[in-house]
Short mmCIF file of C-alpha atoms and ligand atoms in Angstrom, two decimals:
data_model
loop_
_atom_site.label_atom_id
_atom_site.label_comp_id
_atom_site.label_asym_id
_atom_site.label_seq_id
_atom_site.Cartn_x
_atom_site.Cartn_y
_atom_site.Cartn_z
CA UNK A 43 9.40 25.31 -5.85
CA UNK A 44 7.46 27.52 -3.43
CA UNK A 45 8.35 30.66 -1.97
CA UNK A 46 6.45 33.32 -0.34
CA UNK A 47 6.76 36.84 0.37
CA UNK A 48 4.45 39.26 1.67
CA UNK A 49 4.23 40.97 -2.04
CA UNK A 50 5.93 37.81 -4.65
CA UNK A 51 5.44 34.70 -4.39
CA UNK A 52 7.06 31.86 -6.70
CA UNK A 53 4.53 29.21 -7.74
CA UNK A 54 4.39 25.89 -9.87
CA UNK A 55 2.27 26.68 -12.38
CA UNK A 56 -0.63 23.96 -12.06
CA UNK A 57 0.07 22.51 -15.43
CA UNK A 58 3.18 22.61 -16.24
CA UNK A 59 5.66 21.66 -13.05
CA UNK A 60 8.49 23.01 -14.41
CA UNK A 61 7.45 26.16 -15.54
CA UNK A 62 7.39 28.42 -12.22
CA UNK A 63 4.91 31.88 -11.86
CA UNK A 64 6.70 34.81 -10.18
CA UNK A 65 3.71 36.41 -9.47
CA UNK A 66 3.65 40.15 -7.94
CA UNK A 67 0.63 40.38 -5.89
CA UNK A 68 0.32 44.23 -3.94
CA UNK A 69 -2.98 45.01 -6.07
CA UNK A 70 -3.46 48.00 -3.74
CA UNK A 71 -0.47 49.90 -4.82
CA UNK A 72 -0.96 48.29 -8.91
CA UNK A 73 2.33 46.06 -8.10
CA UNK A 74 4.22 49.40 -7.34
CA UNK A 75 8.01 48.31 -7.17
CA UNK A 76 8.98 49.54 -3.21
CA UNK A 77 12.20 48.15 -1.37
CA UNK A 78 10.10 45.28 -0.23
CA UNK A 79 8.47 43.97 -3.41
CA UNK A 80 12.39 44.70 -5.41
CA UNK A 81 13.69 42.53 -2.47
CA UNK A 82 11.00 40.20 -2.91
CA UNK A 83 11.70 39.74 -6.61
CA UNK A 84 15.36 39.42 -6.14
CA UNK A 85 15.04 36.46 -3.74
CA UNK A 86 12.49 34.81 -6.08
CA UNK A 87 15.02 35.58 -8.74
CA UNK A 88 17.74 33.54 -7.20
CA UNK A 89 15.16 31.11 -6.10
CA UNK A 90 14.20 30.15 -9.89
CA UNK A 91 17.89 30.33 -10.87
CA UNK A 92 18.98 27.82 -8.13
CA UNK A 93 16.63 25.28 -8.77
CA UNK A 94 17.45 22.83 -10.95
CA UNK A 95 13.61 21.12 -11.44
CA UNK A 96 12.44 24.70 -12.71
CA UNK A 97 12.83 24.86 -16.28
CA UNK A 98 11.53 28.14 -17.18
CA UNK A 99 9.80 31.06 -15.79
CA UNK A 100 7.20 33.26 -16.08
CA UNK A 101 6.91 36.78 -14.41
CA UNK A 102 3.33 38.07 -14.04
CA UNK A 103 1.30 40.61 -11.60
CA UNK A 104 -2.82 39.46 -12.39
CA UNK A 105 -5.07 40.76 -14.72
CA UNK A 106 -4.99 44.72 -13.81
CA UNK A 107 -1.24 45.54 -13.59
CA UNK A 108 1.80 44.10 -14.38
CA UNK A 109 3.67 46.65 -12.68
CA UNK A 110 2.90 50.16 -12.60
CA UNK A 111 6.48 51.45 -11.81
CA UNK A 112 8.86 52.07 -8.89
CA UNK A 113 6.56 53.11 -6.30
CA UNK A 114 6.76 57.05 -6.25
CA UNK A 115 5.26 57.74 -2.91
CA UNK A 116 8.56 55.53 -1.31
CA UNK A 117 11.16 57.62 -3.48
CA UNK A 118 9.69 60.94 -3.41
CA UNK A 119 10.98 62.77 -0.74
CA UNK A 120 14.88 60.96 -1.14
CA UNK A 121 17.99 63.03 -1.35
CA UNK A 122 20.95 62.19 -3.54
CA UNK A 123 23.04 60.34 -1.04
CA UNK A 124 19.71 58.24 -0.52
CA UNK A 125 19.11 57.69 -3.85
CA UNK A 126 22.92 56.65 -4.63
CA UNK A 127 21.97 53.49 -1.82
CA UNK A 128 18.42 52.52 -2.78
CA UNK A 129 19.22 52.80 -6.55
CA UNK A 130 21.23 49.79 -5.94
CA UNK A 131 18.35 47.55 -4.78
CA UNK A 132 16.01 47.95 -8.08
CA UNK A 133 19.07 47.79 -10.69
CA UNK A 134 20.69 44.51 -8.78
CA UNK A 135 16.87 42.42 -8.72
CA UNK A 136 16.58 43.48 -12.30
CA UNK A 137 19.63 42.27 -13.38
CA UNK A 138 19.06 39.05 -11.28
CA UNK A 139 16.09 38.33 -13.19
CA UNK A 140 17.82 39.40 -16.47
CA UNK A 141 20.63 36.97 -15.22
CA UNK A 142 17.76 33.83 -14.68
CA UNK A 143 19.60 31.01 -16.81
CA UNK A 144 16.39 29.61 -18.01
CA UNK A 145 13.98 30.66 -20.18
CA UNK A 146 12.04 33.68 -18.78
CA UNK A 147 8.94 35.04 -19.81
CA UNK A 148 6.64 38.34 -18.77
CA UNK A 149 2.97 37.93 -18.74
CA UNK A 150 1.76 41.79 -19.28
CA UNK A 151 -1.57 42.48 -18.13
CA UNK A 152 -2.74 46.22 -17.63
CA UNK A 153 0.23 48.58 -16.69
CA UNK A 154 3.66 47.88 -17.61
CA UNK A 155 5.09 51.28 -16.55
CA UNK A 156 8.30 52.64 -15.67
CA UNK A 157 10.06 49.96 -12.95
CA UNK A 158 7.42 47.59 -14.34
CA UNK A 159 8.30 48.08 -18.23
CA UNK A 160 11.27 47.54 -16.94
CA UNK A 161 11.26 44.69 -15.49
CA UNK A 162 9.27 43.06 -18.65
CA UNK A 163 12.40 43.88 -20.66
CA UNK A 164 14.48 41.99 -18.91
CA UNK A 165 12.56 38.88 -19.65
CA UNK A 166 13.47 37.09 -23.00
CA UNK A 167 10.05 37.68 -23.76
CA UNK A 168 6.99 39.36 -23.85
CA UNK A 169 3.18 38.32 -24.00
CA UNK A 170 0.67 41.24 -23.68
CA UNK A 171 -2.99 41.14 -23.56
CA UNK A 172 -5.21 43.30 -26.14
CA UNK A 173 -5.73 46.54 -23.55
CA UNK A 174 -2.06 46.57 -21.89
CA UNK A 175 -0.26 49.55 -21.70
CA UNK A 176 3.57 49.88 -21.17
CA UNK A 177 5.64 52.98 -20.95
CA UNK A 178 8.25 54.77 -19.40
CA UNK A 179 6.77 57.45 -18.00
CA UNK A 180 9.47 58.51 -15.81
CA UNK A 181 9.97 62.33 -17.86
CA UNK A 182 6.63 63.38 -16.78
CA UNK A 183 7.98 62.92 -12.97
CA UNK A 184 10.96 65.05 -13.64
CA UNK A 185 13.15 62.04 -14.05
CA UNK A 186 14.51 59.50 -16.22
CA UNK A 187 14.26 55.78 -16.47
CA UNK A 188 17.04 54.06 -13.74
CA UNK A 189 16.27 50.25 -14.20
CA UNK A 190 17.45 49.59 -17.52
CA UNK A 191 15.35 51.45 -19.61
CA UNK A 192 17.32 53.93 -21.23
CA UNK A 193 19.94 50.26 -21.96
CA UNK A 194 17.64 47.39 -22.66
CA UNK A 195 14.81 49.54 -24.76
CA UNK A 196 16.71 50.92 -27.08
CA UNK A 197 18.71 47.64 -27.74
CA UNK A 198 15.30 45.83 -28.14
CA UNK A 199 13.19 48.41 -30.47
CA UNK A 200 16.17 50.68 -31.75
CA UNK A 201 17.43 54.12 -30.64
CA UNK A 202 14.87 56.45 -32.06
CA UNK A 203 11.83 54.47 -31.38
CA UNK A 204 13.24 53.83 -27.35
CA UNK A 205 14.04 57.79 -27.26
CA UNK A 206 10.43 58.52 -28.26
CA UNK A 207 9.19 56.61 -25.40
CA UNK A 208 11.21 58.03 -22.99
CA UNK A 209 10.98 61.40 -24.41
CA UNK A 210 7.34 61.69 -24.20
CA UNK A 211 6.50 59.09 -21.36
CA UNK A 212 3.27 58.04 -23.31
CA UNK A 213 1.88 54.59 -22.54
CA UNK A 214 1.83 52.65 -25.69
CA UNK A 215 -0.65 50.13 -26.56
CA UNK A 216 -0.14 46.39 -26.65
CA UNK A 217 -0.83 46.81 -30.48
CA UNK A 218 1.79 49.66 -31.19
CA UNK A 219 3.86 47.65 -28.53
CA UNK A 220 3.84 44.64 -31.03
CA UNK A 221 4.88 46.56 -34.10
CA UNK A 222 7.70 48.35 -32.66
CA UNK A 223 8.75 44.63 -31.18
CA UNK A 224 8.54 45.51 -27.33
CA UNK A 225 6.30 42.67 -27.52
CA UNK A 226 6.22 39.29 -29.12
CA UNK A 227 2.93 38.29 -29.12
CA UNK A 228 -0.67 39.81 -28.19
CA UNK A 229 -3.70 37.73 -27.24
CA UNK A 230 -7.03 38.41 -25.20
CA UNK A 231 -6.25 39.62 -21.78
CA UNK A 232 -7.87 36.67 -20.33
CA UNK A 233 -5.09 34.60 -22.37
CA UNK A 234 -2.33 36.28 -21.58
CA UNK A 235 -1.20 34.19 -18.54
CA UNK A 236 -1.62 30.65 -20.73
CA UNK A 237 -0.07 32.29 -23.78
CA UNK A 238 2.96 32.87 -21.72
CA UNK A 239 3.30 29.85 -19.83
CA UNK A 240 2.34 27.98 -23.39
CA UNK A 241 5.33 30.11 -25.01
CA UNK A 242 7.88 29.12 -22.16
CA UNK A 243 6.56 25.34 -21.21
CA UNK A 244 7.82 24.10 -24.77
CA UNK A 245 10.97 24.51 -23.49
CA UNK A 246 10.56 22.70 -20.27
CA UNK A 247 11.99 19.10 -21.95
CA UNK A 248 14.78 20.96 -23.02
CA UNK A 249 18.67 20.60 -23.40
CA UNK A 250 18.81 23.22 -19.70
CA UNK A 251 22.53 23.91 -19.81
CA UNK A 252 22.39 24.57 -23.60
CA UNK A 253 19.38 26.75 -23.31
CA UNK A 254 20.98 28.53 -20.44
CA UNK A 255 24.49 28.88 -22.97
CA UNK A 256 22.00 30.08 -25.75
CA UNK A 257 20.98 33.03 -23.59
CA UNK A 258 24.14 34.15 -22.06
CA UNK A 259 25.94 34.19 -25.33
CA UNK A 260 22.79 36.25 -26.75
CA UNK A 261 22.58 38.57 -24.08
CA UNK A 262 26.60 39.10 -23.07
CA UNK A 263 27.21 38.59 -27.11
CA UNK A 264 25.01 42.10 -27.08
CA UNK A 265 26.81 44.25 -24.71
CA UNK A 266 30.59 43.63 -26.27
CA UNK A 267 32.02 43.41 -30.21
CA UNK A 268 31.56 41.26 -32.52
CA UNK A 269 34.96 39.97 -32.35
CA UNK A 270 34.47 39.04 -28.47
CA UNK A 271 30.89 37.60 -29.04
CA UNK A 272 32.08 35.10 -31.43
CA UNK A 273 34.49 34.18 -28.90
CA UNK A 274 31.96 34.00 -25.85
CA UNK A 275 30.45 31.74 -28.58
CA UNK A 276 32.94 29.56 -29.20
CA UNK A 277 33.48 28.93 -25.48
CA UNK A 278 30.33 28.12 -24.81
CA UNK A 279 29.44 25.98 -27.81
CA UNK A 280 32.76 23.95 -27.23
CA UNK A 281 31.92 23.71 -23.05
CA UNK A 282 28.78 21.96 -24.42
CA UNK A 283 30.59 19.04 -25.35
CA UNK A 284 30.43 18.55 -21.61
CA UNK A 285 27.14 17.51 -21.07
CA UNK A 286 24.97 14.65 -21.23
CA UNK A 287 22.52 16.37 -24.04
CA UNK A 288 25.01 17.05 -26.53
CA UNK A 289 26.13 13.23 -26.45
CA UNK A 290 22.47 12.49 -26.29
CA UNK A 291 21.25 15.03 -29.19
CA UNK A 292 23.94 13.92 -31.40
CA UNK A 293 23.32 10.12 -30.99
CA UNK A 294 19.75 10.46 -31.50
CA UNK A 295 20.05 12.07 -34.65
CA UNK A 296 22.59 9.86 -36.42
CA UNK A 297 19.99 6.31 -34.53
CA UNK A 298 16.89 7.94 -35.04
CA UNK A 299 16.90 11.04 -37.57
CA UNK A 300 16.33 15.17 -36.55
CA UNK A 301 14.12 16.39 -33.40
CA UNK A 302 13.65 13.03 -31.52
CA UNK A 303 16.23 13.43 -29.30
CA UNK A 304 15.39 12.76 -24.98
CA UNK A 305 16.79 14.96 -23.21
CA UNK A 306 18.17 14.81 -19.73
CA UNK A 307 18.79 18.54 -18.76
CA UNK A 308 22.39 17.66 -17.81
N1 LIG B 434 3.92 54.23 -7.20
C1 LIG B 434 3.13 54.30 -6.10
N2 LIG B 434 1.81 54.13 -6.12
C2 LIG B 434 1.22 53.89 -7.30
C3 LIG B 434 1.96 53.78 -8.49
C4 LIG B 434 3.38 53.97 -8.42
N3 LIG B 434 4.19 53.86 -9.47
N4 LIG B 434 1.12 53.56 -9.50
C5 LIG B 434 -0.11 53.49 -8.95
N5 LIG B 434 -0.05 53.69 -7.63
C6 LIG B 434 -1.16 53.69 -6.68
C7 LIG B 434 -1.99 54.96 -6.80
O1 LIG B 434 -1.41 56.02 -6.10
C8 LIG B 434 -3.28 54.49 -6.15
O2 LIG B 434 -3.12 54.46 -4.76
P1 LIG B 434 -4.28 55.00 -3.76
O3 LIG B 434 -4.54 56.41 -4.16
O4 LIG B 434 -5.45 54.10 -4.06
O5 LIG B 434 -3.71 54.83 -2.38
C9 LIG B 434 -3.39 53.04 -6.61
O6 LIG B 434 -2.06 52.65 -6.97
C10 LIG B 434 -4.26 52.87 -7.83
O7 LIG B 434 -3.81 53.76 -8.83
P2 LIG B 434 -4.76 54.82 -9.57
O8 LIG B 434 -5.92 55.21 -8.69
O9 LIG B 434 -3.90 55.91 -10.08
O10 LIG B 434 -5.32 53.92 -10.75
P3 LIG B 434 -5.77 54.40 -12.20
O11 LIG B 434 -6.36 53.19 -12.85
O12 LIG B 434 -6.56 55.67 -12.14
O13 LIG B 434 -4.41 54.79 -12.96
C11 LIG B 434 -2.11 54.41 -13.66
C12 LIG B 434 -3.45 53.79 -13.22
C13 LIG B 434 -1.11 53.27 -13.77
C14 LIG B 434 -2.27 55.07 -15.02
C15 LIG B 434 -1.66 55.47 -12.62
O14 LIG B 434 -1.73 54.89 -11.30
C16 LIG B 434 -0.27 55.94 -12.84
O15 LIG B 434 0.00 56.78 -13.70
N6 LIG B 434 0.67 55.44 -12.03
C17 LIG B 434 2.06 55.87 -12.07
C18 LIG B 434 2.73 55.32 -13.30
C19 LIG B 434 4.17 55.78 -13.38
O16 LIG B 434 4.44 56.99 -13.46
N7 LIG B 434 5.08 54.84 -13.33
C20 LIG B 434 6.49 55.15 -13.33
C21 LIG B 434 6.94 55.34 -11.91
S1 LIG B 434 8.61 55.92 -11.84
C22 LIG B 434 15.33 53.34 -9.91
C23 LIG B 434 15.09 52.61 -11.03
C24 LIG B 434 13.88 52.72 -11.65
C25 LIG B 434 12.92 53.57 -11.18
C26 LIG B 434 13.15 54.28 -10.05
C27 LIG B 434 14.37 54.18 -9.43
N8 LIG B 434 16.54 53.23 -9.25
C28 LIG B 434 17.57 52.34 -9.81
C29 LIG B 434 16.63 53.75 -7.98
C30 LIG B 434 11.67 53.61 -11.86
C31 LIG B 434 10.87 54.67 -11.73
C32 LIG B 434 9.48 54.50 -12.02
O17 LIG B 434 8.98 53.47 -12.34
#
């Protein structure tokens, strides 16, 4: 699929046609999150969700900057009652990417900061090169994280660990990143963009509605109790019996054995 904004574009990555690129592109500003580029990624968002020949998806902003945050010079002079409206806009194309029923992947490059390690963590995964650096610096403005950060960090790397962040604001390197597990992988940042589009592609053959099951019962499993998660579970493991690659995966094994099965995505 193709889709162009002034600041995001959605791309077919030239390899892979399944695997679509969000790519943030306003290099003058280091990807800076303002109204236009969270709009931007919220339409590209529902874009990758809708369409059914994208299989997975990678988020990624070039080799300097990922994103270096909500853009400060846009929400520096804002009142309350402002705030209260265009807080809306950055949570809601967050969550829509969070919300991506596919496999969804963030190529870090450079700066990951505030809005932008934000948006990273609500990918299902994370590929940094050597020399990023993601934080949440938002303490040193006066302010605290609004796009998920203070939620999806500490679920990801623990409470303590996610309160040191945010305490201090200091960037973290890609290494320190890795052993705390706000990444998953580190290679050279000239790799980072195949590394992610290599960890996402595999998945591009797929069984799509079970994949898409997989991650909504991980990811609403983790906001309820156990009790409920098992049920979300059960629902969704038993609403698999309605598709085409359950019948398919099943058959294949008992024919032809473990891992051979075709499958259609339906
Ligand atoms: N906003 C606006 N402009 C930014 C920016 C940002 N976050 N980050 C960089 N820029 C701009 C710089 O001002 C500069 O612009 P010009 O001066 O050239 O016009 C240009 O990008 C290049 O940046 P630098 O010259 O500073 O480049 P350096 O390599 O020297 O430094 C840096 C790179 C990333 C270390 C530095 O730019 C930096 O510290 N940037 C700010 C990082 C930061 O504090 N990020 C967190 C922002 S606060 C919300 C939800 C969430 C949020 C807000 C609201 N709601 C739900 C409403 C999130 C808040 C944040 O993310």
């Amino acid at each position: 699929m193709e889709l162009v904004g002034e600041f995001v574009r959605v791309e077919t990555d030239e390899e892979h046609s399944a695997v679509a690129v969000i790519r943030i592109d306003r290099p003058k500003a280091l990807n800076a999150l303002n109204a236009q580029v969270t709009r931007e990624i919220a339409e590209a968002a529902a874009g990758v969700s809708a369409d059914a020949s994208v299989r997975s998806v990678v988020l990624y902003g070039g080799e300097r900057a990922f994103v270096a945050g909500a853009d400060i010079k846009e929400m520096a002079d804002l009142g309350h009652a402002q705030m209260l409206e265009y807080s809306r806009g950055l949570q809601n194309a967050l969550t829509a990417v969070a919300r991506i029923p596919k496999p969804v992947v963030a190529a870090v490059s450079g700066y990951a900061l505030g809005g932008g390690c934000e948006l990273a963590l609500a990918a299902d995964f994370r590929v940094a090169g050597a020399k990023a650096k993601l934080g949440l610096p938002e303490i040193t403005l006066g302010v605290i994280p609004g796009a998920g950060g203070t939620q999806r960090l500490p679920r990801l790397v623990g409470p303590a660990r996610a309160k040191d962040l945010i305490f201090t604001g200091r960037h973290v390197r890609a290494q320190e990143a890795l052993e705390i597990g706000l990444v998953d992988e580190v290679v050279a940042d000239e790799e980072v963009y195949a590394a992610a589009v290599a960890r996402v592609a595999r998945f591009a053959d797929g069984p799509a509605v079970a994949l898409a099951a997989a991650k909504e019962t991980v990811d609403r499993g983790l906001e309820t109790d156990l009790d409920s998660g098992l049920e979300i579970e059960r629902l969704h493991f038993s609403g698999l019996f309605a598709t085409e690659d359950q019948k398919t995966g099943m058959r294949s094994f008992i024919e032809r054995g473990p891992g051979k099965a075709e499958f259609s995505g339906r």
